[in-house]
Short mmCIF file of C-alpha atoms in Angstrom, two decimals:
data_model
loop_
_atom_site.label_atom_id
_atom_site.label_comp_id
_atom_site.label_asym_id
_atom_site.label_seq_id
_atom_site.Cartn_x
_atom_site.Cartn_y
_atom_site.Cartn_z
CA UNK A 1 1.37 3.18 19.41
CA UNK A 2 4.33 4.10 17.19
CA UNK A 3 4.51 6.14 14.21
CA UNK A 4 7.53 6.39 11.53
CA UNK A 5 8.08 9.91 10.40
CA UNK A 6 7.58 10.29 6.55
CA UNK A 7 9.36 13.63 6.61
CA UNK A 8 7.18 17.01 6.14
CA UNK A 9 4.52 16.62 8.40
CA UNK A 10 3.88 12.98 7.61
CA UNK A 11 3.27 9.85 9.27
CA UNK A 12 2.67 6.22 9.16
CA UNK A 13 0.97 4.96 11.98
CA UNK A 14 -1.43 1.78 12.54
CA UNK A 15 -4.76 2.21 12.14
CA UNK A 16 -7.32 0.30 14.03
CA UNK A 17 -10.72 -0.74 14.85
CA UNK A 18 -11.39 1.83 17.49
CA UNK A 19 -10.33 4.72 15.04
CA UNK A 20 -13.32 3.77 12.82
CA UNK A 21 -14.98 7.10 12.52
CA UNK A 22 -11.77 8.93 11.39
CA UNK A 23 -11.66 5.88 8.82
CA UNK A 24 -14.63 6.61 7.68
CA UNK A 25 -14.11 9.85 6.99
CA UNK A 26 -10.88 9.68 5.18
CA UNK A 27 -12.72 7.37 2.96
CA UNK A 28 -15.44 9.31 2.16
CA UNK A 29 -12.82 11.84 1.39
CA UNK A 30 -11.19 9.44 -1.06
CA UNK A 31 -13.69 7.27 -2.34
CA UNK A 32 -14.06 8.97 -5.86
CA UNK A 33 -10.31 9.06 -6.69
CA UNK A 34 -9.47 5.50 -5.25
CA UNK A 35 -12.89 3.89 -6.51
CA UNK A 36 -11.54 3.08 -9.83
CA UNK A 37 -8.67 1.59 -8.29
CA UNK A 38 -8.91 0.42 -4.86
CA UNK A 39 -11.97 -2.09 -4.11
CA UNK A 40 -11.50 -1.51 -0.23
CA UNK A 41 -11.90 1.64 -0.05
CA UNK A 42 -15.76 1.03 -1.80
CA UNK A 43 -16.65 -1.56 1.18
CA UNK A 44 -16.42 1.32 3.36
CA UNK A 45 -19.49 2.68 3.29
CA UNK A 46 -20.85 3.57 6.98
CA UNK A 47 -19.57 3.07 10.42
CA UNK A 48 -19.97 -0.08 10.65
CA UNK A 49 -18.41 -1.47 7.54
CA UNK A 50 -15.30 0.85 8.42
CA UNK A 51 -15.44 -0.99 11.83
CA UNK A 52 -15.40 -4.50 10.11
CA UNK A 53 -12.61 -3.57 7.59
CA UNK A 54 -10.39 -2.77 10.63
CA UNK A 55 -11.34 -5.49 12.63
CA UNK A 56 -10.76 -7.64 9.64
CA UNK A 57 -6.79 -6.55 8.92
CA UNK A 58 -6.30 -6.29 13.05
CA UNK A 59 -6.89 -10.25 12.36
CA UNK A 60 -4.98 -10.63 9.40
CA UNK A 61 -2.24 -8.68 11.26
CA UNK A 62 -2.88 -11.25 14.52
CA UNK A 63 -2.63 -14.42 12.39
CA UNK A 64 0.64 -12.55 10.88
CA UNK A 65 -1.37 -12.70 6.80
CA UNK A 66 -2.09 -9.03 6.44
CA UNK A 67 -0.49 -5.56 7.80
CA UNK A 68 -2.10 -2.18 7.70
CA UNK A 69 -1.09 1.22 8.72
CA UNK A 70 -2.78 4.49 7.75
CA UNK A 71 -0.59 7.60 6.12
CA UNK A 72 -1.59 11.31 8.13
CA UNK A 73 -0.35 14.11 6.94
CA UNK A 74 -0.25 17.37 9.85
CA UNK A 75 -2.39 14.77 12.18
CA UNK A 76 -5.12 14.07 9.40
CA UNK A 77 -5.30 10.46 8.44
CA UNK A 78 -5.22 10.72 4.27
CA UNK A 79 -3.87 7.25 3.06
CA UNK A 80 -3.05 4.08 3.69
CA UNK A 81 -1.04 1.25 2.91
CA UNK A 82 -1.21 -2.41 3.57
CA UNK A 83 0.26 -5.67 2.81
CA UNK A 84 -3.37 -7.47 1.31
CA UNK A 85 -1.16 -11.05 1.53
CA UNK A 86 1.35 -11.95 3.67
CA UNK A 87 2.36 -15.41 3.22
CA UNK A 88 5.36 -16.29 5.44
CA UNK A 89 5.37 -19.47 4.05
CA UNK A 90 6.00 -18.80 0.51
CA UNK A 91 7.84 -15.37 1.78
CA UNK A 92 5.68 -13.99 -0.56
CA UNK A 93 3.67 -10.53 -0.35
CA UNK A 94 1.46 -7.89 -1.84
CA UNK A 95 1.73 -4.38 -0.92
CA UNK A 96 -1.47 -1.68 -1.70
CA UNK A 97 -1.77 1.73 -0.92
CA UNK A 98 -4.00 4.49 -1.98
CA UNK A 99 -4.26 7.86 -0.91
CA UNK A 100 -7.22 10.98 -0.45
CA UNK A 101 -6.61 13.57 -3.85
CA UNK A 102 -5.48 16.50 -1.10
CA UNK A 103 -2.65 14.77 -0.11
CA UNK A 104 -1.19 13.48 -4.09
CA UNK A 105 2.04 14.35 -5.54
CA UNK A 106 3.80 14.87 -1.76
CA UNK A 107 5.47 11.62 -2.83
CA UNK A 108 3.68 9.78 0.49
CA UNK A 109 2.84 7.00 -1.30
CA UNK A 110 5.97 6.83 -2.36
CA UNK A 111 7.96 7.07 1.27
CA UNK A 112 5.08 5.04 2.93
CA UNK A 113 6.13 1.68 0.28
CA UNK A 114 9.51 2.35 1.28
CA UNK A 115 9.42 1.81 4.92
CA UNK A 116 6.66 -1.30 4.22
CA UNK A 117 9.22 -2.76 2.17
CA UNK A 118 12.39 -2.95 4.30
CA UNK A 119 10.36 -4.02 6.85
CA UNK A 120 9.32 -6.82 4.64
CA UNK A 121 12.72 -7.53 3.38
CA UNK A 122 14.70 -6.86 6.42
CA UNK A 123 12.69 -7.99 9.23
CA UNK A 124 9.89 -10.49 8.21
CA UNK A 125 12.65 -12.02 5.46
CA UNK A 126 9.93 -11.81 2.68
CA UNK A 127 12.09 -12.77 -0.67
CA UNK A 128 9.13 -11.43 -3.03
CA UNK A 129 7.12 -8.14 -2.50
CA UNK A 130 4.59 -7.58 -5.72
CA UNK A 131 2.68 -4.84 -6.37
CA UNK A 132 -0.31 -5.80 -9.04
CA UNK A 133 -2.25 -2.56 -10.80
CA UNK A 134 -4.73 -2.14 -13.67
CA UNK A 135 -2.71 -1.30 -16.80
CA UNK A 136 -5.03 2.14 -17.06
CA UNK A 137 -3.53 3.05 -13.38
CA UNK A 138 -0.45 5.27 -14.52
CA UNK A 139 0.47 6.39 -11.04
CA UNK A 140 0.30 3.69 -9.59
CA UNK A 141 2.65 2.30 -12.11
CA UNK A 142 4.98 5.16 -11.92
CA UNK A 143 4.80 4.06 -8.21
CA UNK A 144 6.23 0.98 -8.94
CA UNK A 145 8.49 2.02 -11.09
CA UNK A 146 9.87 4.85 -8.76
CA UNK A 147 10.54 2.00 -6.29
CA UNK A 148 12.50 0.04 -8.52
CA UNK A 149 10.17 -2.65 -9.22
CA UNK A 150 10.23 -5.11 -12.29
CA UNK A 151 7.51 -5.67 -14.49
CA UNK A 152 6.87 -9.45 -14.44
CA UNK A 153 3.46 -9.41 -16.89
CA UNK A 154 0.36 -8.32 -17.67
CA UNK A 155 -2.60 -10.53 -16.53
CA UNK A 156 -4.92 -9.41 -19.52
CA UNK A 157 -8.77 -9.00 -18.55
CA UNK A 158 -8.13 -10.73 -15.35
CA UNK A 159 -10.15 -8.13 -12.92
CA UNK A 160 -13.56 -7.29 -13.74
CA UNK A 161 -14.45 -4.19 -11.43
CA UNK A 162 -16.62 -1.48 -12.08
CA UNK A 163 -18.25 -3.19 -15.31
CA UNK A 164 -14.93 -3.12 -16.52
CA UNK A 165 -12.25 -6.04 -17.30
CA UNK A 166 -8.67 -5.02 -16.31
CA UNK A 167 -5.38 -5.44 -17.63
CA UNK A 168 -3.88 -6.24 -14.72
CA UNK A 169 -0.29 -5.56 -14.26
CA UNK A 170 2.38 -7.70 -11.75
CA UNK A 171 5.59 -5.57 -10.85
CA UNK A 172 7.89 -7.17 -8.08
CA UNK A 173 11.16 -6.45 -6.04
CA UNK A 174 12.87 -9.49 -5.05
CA UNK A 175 14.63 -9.22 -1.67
CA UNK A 176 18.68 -8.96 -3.15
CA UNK A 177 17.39 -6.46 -6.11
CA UNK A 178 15.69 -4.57 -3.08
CA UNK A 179 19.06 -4.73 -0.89
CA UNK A 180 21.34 -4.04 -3.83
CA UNK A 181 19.56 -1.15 -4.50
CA UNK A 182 19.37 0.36 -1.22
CA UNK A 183 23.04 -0.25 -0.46
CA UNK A 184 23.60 1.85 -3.53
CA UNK A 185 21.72 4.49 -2.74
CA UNK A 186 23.05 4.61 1.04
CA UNK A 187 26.62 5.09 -0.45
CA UNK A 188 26.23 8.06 -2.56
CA UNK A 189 25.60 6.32 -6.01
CA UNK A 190 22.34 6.57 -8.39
CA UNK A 191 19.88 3.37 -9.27
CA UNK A 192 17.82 5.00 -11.88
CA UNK A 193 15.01 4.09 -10.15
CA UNK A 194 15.60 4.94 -6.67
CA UNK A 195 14.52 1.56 -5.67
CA UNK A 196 15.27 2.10 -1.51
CA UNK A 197 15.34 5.69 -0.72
#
């Protein structure tokens, strides 16, 4: 199994089926911060729906249409992040992530989108990575905007959840923004945003 060091005692490793239980826990750990924003982690509600939410990106990541990896911080899993569409086809994706409340402001989520990203861009040669968050989610959006993302629109009322209908908001980094941005960074100049590192 790998894992990709997220500096300070962090890690992004894959998570999968047979690490259900520590799943489960996380998400019990999480599930009132991320509730509001993150429908997956409400499925998980016992150890058998953690079990099926594994098994079900381990085949998305098997017919290449989803990725997921889990964020641990000091060998506690306390995040994840995933790619919830993958379409090689269109070289189209969308990235999520959420994280448990003792592990916010370390910038994880941050680091985590980062590495998803190039590996996106660089490896898989996706041309389009979106990232698509209630207008009432302000860090996810300062997420997004951290990364160097555009804001493409606002899909207004378009995600009933919670007895609530969402604004829901599209951000994107197209491939040569993402590069440009990066290559920037890498040689000692600013991009505002920070868009690579």
């Amino acid at each position: 199994m790998f894992a990709i060091s997220l500096g300070e005692g962090a890690e992004l490793r894959p998570i999968e089926p047979w690490q259900a239980q520590e799943f489960l826990a996380h998400i019990e750990r999480a599930r009132d911060y991320t509730a509001p924003w993150v429908p997956l982690t409400t499925l998980v509600t016992d150890l058998e729906s953690a079990r099926e939410r594994l098994q079900a990106y381990a085949d998305k990541k098997a017919a290449d249409t989803g990725h997921l990896c889990g964020i641990w911080l000091k060998d506690t899993l306390v995040g994840g992040i995933f790619f919830r569409i993958f379409d090689t086809a269109t070289e189209s994706c969308e990235l999520g992530v959420w994280l448990e409340p003792s592990a916010a402001g370390h910038g994880l989520i941050t680091r985590a989108s980062r590495v998803f990203i190039d590996w996106a861009v660089d490896v898989r040669g996706m041309h389009r990575v979106e990232w698509v968050v209630s207008s009432a989610n302000g860090r996810s959006i300062a997420v997004a905007e951290r990364l160097g993302m555009t804001r493409d629109g606002v899909l207004r009322e378009s995600f009933p959840w919670q007895g609530v209908r969402h604004d829901m908001e599209v951000w994107s980094v197209l491939a040569p923004q993402w590069r440009k941005a990066r290559e920037t960074v890498d040689s000692g100049g600013s991009t505002g945003g920070e868009a690579a590192r």
